[in-house]
Short mmCIF file of C-alpha atoms and ligand atoms in Angstrom, two decimals:
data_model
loop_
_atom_site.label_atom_id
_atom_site.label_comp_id
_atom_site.label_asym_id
_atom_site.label_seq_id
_atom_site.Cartn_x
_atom_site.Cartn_y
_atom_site.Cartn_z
CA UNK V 150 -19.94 -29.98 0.77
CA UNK V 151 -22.39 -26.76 0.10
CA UNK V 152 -24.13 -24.91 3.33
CA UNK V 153 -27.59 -24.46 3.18
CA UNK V 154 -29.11 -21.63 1.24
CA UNK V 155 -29.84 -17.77 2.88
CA UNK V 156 -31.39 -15.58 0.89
CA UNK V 157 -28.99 -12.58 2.18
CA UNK V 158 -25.75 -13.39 2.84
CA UNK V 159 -23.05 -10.83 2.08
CA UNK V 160 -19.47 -11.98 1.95
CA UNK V 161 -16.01 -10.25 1.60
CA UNK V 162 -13.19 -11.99 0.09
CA UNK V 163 -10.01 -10.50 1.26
CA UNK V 164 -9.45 -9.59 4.85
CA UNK V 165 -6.89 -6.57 5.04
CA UNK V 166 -7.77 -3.22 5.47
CA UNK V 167 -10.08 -3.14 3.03
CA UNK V 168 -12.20 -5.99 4.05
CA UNK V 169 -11.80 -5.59 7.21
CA UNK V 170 -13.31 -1.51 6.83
CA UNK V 171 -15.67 -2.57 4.51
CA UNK V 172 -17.37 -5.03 6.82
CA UNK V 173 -18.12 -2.86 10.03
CA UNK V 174 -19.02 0.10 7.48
CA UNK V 175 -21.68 -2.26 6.10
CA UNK V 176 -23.15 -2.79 9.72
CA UNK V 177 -22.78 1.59 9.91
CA UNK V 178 -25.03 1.56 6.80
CA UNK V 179 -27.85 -0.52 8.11
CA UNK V 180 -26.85 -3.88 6.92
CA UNK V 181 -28.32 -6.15 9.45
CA UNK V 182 -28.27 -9.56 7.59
CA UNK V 183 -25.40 -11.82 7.53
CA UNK V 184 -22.02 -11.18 6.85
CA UNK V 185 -18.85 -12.74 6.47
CA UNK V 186 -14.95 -12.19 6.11
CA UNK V 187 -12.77 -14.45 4.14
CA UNK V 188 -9.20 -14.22 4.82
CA UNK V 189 -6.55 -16.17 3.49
CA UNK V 190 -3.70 -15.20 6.45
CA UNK V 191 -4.26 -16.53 9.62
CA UNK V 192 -4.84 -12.79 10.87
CA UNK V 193 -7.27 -10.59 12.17
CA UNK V 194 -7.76 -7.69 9.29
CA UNK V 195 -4.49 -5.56 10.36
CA UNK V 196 -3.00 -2.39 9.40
CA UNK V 197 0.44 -2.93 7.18
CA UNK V 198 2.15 0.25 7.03
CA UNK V 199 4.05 -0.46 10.25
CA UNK V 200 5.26 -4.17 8.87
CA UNK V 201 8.39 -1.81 7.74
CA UNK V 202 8.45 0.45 10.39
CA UNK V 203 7.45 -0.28 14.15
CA UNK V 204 6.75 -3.71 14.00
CA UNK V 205 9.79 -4.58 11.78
CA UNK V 206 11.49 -2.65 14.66
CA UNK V 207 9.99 -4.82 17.32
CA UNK V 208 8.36 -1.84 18.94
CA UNK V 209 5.14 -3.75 18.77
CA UNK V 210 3.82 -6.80 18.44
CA UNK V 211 1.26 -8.39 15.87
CA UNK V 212 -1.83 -8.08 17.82
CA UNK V 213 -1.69 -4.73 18.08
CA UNK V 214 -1.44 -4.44 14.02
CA UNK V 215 -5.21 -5.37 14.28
CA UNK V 216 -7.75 -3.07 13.23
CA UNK V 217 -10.14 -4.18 15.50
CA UNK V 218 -9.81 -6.64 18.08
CA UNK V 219 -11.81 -10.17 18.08
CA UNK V 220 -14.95 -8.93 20.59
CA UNK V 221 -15.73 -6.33 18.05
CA UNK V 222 -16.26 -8.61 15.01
CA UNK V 223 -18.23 -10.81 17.76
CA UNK V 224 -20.25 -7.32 18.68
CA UNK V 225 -20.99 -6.75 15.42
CA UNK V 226 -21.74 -10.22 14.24
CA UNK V 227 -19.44 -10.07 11.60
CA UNK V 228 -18.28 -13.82 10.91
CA UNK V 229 -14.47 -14.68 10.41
CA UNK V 230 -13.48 -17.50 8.40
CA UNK V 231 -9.46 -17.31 8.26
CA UNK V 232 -7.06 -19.22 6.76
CA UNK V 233 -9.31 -20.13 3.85
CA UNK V 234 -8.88 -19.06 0.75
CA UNK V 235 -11.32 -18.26 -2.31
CA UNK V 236 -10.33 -20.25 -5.56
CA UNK V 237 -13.64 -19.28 -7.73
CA UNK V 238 -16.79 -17.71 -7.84
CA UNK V 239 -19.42 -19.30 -9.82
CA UNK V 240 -21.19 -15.91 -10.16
CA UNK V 241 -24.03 -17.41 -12.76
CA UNK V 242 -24.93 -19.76 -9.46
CA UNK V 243 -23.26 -16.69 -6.64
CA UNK V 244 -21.10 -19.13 -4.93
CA UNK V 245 -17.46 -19.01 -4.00
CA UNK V 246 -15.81 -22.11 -4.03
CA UNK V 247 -12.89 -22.33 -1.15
CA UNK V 248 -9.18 -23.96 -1.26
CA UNK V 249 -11.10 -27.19 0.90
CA UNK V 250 -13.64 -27.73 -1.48
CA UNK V 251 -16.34 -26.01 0.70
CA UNK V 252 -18.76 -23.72 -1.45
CA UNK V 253 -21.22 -21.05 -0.36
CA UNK V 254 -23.44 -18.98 -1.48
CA UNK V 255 -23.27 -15.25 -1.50
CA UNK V 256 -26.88 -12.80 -2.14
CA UNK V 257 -23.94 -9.92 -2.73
CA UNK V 258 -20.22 -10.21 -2.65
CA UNK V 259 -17.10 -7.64 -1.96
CA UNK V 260 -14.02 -8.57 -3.61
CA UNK V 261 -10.92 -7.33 -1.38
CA UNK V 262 -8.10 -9.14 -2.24
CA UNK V 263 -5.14 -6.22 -2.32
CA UNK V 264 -2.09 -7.27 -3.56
CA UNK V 265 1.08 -9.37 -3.31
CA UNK V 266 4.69 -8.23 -3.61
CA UNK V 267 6.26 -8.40 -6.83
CA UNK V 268 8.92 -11.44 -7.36
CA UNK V 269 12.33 -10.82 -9.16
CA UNK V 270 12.77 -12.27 -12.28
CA UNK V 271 16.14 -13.32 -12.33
CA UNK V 272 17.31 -17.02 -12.65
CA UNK V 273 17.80 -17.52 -9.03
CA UNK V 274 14.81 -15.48 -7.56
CA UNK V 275 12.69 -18.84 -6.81
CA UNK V 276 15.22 -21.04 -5.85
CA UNK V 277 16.49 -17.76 -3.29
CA UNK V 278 12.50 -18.07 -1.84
CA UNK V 279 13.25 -21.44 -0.28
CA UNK V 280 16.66 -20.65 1.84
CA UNK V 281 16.11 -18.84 5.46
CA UNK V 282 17.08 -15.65 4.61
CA UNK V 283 15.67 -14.20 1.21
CA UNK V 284 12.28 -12.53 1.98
CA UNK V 285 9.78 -10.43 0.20
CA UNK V 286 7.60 -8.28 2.39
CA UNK V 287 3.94 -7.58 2.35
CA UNK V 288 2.19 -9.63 5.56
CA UNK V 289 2.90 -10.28 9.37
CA UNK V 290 4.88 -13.59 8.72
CA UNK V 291 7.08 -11.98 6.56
CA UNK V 292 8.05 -9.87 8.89
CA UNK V 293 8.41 -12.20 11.66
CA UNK V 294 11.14 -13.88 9.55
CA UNK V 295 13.14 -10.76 8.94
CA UNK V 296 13.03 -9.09 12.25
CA UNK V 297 14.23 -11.78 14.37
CA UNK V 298 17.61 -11.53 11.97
CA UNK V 299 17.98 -7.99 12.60
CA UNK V 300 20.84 -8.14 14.88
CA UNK V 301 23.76 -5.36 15.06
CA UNK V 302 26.83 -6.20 12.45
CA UNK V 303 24.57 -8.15 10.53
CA UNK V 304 24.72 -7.28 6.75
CA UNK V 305 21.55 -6.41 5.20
CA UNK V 306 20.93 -5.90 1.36
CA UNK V 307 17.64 -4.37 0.35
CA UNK V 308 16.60 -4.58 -3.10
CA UNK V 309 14.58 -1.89 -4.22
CA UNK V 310 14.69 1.93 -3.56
CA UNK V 311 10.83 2.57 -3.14
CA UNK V 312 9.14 3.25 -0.10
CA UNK V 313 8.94 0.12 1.47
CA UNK V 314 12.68 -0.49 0.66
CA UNK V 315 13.68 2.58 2.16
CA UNK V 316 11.61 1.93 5.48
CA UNK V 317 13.11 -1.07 5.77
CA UNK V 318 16.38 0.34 5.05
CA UNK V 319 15.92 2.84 8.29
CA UNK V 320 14.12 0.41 10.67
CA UNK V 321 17.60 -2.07 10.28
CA UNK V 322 20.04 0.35 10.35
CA UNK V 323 17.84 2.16 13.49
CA UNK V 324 18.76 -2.19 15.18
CA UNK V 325 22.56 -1.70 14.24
CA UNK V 326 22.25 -3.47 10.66
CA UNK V 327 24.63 -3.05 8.30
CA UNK V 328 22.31 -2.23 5.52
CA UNK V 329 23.15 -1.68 1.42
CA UNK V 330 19.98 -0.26 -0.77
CA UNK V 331 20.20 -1.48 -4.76
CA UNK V 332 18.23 0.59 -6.77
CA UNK V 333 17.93 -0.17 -10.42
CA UNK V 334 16.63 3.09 -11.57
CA UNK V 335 19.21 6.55 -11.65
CA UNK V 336 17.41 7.42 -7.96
CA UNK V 337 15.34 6.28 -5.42
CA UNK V 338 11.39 6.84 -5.56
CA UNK V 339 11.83 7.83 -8.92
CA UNK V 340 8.30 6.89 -9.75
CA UNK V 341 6.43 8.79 -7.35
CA UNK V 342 8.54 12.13 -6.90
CA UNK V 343 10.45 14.97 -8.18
CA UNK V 344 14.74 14.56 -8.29
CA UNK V 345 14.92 17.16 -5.48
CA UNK V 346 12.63 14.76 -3.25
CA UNK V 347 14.91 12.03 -4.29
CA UNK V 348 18.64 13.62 -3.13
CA UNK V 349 17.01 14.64 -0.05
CA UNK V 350 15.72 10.95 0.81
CA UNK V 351 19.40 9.34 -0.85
CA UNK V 352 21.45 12.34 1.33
CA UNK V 353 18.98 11.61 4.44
CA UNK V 354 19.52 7.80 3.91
CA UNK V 355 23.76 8.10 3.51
CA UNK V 356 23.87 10.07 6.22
CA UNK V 357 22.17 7.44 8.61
CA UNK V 358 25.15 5.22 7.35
CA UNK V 359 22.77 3.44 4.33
CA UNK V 360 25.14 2.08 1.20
CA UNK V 361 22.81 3.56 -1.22
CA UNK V 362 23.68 2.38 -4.80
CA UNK V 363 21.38 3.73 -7.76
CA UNK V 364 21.54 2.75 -11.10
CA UNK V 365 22.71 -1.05 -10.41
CA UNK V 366 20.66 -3.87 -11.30
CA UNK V 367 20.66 -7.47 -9.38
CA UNK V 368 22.09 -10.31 -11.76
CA UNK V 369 22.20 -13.44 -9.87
CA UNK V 370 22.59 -14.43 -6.74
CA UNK V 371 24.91 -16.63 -5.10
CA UNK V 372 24.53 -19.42 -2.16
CA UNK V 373 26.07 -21.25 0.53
CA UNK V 374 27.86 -24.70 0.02
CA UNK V 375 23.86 -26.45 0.99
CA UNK V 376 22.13 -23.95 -1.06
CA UNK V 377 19.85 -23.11 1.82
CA UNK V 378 21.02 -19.45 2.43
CA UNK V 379 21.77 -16.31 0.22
CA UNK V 380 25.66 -15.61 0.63
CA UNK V 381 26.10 -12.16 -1.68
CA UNK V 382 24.05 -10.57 -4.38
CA UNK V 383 25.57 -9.86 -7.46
CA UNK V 384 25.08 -6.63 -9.69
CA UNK V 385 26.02 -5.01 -13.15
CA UNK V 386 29.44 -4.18 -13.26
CA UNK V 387 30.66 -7.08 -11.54
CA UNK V 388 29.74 -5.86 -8.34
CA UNK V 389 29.44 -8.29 -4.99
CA UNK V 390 27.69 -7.56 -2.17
CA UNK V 391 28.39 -9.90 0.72
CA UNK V 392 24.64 -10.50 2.46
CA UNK V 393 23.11 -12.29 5.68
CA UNK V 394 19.56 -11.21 4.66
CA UNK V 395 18.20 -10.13 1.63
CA UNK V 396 14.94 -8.02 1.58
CA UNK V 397 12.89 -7.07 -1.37
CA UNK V 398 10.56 -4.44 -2.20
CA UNK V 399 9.93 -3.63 -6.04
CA UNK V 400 6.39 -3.62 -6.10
CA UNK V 401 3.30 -5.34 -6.03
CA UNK V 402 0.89 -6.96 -8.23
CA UNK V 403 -2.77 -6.59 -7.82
CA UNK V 404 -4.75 -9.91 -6.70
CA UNK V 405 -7.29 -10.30 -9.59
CA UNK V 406 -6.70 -13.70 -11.07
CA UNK V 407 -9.77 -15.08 -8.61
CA UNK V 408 -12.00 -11.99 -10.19
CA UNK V 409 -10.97 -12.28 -13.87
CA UNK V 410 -11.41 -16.20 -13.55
CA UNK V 411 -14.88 -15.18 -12.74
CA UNK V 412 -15.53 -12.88 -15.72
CA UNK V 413 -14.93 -9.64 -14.18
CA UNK V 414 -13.31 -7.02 -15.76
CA UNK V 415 -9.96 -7.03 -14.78
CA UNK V 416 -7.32 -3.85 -16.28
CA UNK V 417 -4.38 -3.53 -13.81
CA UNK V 418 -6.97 -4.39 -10.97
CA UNK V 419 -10.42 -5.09 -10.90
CA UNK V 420 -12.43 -2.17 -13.30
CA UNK V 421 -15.01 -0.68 -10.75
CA UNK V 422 -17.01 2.51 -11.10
CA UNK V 423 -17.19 5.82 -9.11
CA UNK V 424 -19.55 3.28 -6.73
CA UNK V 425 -16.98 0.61 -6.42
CA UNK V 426 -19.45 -1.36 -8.61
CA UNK V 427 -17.70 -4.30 -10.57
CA UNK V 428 -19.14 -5.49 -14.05
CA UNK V 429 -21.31 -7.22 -12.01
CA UNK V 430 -23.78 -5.15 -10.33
CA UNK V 431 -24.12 -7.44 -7.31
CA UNK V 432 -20.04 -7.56 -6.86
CA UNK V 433 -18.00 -4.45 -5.44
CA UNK V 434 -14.37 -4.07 -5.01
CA UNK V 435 -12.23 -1.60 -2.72
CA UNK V 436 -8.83 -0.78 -2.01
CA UNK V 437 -5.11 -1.96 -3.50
CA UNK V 438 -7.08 -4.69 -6.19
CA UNK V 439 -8.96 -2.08 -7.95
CA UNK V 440 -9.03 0.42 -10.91
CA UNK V 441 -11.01 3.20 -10.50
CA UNK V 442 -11.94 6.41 -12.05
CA UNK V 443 -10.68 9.25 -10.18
CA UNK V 444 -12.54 12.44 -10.09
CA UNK V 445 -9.13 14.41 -9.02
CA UNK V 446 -6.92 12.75 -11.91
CA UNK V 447 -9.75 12.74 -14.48
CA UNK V 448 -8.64 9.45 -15.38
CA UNK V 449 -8.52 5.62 -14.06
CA UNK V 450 -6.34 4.68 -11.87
CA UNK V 451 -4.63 1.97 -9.04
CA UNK V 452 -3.78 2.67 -5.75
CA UNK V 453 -1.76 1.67 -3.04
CA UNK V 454 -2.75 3.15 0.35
CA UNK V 455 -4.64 2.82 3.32
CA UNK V 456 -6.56 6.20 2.51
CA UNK V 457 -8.02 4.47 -0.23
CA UNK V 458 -8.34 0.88 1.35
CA UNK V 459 -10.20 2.68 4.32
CA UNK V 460 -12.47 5.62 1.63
CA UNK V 461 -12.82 2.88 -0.86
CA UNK V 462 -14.49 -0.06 1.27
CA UNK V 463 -16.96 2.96 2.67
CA UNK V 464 -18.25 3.65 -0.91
CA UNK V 465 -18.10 -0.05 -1.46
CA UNK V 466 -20.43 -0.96 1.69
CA UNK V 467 -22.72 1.98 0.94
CA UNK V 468 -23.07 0.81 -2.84
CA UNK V 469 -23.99 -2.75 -0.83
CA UNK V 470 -26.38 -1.09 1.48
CA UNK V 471 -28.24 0.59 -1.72
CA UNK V 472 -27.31 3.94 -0.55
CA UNK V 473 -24.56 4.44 -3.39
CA UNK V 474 -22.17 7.46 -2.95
CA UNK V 475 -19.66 8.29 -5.24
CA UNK V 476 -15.89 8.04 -4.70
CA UNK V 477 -14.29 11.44 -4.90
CA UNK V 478 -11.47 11.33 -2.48
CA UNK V 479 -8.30 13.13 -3.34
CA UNK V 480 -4.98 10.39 -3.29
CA UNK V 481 -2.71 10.85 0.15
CA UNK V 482 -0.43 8.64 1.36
CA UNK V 483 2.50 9.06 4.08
CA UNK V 484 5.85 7.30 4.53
CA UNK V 485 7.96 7.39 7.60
CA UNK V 486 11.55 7.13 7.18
CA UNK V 487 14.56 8.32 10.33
CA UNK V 488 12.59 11.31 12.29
CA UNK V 489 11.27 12.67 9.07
CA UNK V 490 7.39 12.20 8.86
CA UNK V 491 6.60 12.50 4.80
CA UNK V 492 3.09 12.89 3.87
CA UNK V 493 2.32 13.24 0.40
CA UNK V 494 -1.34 14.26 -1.29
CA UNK V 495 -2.38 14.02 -5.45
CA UNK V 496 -0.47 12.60 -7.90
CA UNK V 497 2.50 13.98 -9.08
CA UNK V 498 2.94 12.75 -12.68
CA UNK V 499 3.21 15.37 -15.09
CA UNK V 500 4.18 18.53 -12.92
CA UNK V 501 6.27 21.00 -14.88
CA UNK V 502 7.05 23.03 -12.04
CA UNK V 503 8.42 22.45 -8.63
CA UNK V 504 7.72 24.61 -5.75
CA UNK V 505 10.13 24.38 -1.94
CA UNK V 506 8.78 25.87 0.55
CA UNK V 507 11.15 25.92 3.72
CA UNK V 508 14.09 24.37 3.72
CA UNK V 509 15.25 21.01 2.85
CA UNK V 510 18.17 21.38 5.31
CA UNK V 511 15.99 21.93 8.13
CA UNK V 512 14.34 18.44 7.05
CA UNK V 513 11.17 20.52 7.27
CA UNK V 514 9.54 21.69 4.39
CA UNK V 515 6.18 21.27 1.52
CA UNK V 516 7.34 20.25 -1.99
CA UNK V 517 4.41 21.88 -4.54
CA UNK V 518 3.73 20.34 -8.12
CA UNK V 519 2.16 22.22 -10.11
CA UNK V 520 0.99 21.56 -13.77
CA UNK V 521 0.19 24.74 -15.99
CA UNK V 522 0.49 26.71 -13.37
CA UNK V 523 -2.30 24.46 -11.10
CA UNK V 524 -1.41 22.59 -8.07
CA UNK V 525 -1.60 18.41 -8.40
CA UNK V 526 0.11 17.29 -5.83
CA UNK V 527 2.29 18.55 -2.33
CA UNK V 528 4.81 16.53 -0.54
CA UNK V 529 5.45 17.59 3.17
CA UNK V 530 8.54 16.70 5.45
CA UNK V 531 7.39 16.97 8.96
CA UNK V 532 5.02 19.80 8.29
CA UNK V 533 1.75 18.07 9.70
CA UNK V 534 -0.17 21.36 9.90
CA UNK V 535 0.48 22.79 6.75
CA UNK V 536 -0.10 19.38 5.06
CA UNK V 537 -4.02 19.00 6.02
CA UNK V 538 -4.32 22.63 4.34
CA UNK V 539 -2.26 21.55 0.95
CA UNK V 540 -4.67 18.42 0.86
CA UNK V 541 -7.24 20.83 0.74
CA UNK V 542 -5.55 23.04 -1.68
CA UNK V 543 -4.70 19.93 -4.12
CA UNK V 544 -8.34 19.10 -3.94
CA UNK V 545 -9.29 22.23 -5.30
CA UNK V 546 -7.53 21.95 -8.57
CA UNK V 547 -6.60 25.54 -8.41
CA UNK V 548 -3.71 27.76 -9.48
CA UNK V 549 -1.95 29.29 -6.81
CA UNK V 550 1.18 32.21 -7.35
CA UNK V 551 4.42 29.83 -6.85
CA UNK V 552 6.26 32.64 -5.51
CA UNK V 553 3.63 32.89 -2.53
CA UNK V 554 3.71 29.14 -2.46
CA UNK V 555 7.51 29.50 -1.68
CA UNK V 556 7.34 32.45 0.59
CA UNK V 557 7.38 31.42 4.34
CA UNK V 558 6.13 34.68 5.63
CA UNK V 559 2.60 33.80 3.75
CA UNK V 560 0.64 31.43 5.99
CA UNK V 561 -0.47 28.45 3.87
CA UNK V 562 -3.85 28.64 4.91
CA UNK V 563 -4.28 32.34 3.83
CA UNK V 564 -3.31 30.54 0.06
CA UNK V 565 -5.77 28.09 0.57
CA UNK V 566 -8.59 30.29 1.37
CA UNK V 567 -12.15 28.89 1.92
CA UNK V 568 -12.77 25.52 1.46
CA UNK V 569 -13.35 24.33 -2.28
CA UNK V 570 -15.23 21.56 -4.12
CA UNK V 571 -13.17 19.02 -5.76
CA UNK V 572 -12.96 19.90 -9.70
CA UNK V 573 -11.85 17.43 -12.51
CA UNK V 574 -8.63 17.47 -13.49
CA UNK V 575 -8.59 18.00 -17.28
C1 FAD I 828 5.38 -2.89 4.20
C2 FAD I 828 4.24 -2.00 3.79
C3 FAD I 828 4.23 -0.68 4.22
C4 FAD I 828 3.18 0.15 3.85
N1 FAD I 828 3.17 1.45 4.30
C5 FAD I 828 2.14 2.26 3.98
C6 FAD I 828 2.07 3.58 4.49
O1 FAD I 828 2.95 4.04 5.18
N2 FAD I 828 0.98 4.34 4.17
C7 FAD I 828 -0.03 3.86 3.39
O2 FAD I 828 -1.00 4.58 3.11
N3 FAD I 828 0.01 2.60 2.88
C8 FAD I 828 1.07 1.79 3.16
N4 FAD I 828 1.12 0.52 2.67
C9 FAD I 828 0.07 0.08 1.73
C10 FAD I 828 -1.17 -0.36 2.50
O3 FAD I 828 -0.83 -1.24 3.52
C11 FAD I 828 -2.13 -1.03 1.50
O4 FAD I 828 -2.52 -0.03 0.58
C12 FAD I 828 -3.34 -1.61 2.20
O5 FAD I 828 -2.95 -2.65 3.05
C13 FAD I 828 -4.33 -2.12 1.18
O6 FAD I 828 -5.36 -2.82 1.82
P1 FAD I 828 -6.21 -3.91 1.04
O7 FAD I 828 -7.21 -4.42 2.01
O8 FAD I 828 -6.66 -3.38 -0.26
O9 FAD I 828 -5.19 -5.07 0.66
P2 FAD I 828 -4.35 -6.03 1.59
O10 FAD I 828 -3.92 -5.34 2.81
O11 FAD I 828 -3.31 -6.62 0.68
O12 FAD I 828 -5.37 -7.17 2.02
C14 FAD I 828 -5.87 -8.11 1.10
C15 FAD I 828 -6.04 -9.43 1.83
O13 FAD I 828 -6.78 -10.32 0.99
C16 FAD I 828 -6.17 -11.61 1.04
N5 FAD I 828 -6.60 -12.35 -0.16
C17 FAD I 828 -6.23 -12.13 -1.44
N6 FAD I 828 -6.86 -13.03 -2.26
C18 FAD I 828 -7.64 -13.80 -1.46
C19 FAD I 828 -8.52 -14.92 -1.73
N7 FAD I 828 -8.72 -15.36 -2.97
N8 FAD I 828 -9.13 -15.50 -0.68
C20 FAD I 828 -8.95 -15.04 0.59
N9 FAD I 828 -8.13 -14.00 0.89
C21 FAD I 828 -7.48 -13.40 -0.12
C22 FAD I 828 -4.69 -11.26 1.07
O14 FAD I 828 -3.89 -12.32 1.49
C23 FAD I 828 -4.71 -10.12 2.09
O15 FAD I 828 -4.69 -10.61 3.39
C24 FAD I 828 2.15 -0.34 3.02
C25 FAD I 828 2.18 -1.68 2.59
C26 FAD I 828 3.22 -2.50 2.96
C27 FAD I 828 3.24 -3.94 2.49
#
């Protein structure tokens, strides 16, 4: 079956936070022609950060996860088609051809397809995705799953020590779970922060009762009699951890098979330019699928955060709208663990000094990073205030003293000074 030709028809595959953002930002631009959202979930676009925090919880419930609610995609004419699923675009013709066969055609298109979670590669890691309680997380029904097993006394193993593992870690053990972290690496968030950062969040985490274990790696798994639950996870060194629920959280991969099917360039996410321009001039990208250059880093690369799904599908739209701006935002990101409220702004990697200001203690304080003596990146513990001035002072790409980054008595913002233009890193 094929619809009948428009001339203008802009449509988004992907509807997350990206898609979702990109579609009412395209209506903000001008774009009066029409428009539609492809989503392969059954949801509204909806915000994910709190799938391992208040809504794992049960604080709230799904519908108010949605960005926007359905009147305002009606308001703005913005068509929905969910549960459907792009399989291909045929860009030499512009259509996309859906899971049921159906194929449209597209004047411009804005590929939005984020990410899935990573699987585990051990022996038993598919055959542990089809018993009742071995779950990856990364959408609404995942979560429904877990959270209606988080019951006090139950026994909770959570593989992975990043930040989604550790969320999930402190939204069970805030329902009474029993809850055991496996990390593979030597510490927890070792990829994205400094060892100090680390022993805070594995001291913070023990101390809430967590059985944090680093440097142990999963090596099979074992099952019930029926082989339709998870009994205990076993480790290196012989270990066995007893489980009713296994959660796991070591990553995700970018969704770009659909786009480098199609021809797109495709290098650990889709390749767009500063205008979240594909190869294709008449196909953008935006937020956790793509590679990007990054004015701040001076270099491409992929993110994971709702900053950048939300800055991302604005530069995106605009490109659509022909009023191209260029994407220059500084990478932030925030994680919410216990009562501590982390915030973090730049990238980290490569920092050969490491600035506390306050105390770690107090469980409020700003972690600096600086490399060569300028600041990249600032990590802040419940220190809202002096965060939005360090995301202006990472944007900067300046040098500050380290010894007045340290010093309490020296109000941040007097550091900071007037507000800068974002330089290349080099
Ligand atoms: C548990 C969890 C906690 C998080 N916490 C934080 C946080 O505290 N702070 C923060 O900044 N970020 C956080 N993030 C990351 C943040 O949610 C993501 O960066 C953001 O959702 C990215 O949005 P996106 O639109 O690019 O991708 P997604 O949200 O992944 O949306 C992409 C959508 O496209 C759909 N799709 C893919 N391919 C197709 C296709 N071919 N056809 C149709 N549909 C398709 C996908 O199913 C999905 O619904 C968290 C993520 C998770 C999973």
């Amino acid at each position: 079956m094929s619809d009948t030709h428009t001339e203008d028809h802009i449509y988004i595959v992907g509807a997350g936070h990206a898609g979702g953002e990109l579609a009412f930002a395209l209506r903000q631009q001008g774009y009066a022609g029409p428009l539609t959202i492809v989503g392969d979930e059954s949801h509204l676009p909806y915000q994910r950060p709190p799938l391992s925090k208040a809504y794992l919880k049960g604080e709230c419930e799904a519908t108010s996860l949605y960005l926007r609610q359905l009147a305002a995609y009606e308001k703005a004419n913005i068509s929905l088609l969910l549960s459907r699923r792009v399989e291909r675009i045929d860009r030499a013709n512009k259509k996309l051809v859906f899971d049921d066969g159906r194929e449209v055609t597209y004047s411009k298109l804005a590929l939005a397809t984020g990410g899935r979670a990573r699987r585990m590669t051990i022996n038993d890691a598919t055959r542990a995705e089809g018993t009742s309680n071995f779950r990856y997380l990364r959408n609404i029904d995942d979560v429904m799953a877990i959270r209606s097993r988080f019951e006090a006394g139950q026994r909770l193993v959570v593989i992975g020590g990043g930040y989604v593992g550790l969320e999930v870690a402190a939204s069970a053990i805030a329902r009474g779970v029993n809850v055991t972290v496996l990390e593979a690496l030597p510490r927890v968030l070792a990829r994205v922060t400094a060892p100090q950062m680390s022993q805070f969040y594995e001291k913070v985490h023990r101390d809430a009762g967590v059985d944090l274990r680093t440097n142990i790696e999963v090596t099979h798994l074992e099952f019930n009699a029926t082989g339709d639950a998870v009994t205990a996870v076993h480790c290196t060194g012989g270990v066995v951890i007893p489980a009713d629920y296994v959660v796991v959280g070591i990553g995700l991969l970018p969704n770009t098979e659909v786009a480098q099917a199609a021809g797109l360039d495709v290098d650990n996410g889709i390749v767009v330019n500063e205008y979240a321009v594909t190869s294709d001039p008449d196909i953008v990208a935006a937020g956790d699928c793509t590679n990007h250059p990054s004015v701040f880093c001076g270099r491409r690369i992929r993110l994971e955060s709702v900053p950048n799904a939300v800055e991302q599908a604005r530069v995106a739209a605009a490109s659509l709208a022909g009023k191209p701006k260029a994407y220059e935002s500084v990478p932030w990101f925030w994680s919410d663990q216990y009562d501590l409220k982390l915030q973090m702004t730049g990238l980290s990697q490569g920092y050969d000094q490491f600035v506390l200001r306050g105390s770690m203690e107090s469980k409020s304080f700003a972690a600096f990073y600086l490399k060569q003596g300028r600041l990249i990146a600032v990590d802040a513990v419940n220190r809202a205030q002096e965060f939005m001035v360090a995301k202006r002072m990472v944007a900067a790409c300046k040098s500050f003293d380290p010894a007045a980054l340290a010093d309490e008595s020296v109000p941040l913002k007097t550091l900071a000074g007037p507000v800068q233009p974002a330089a290349p890193q080099a």
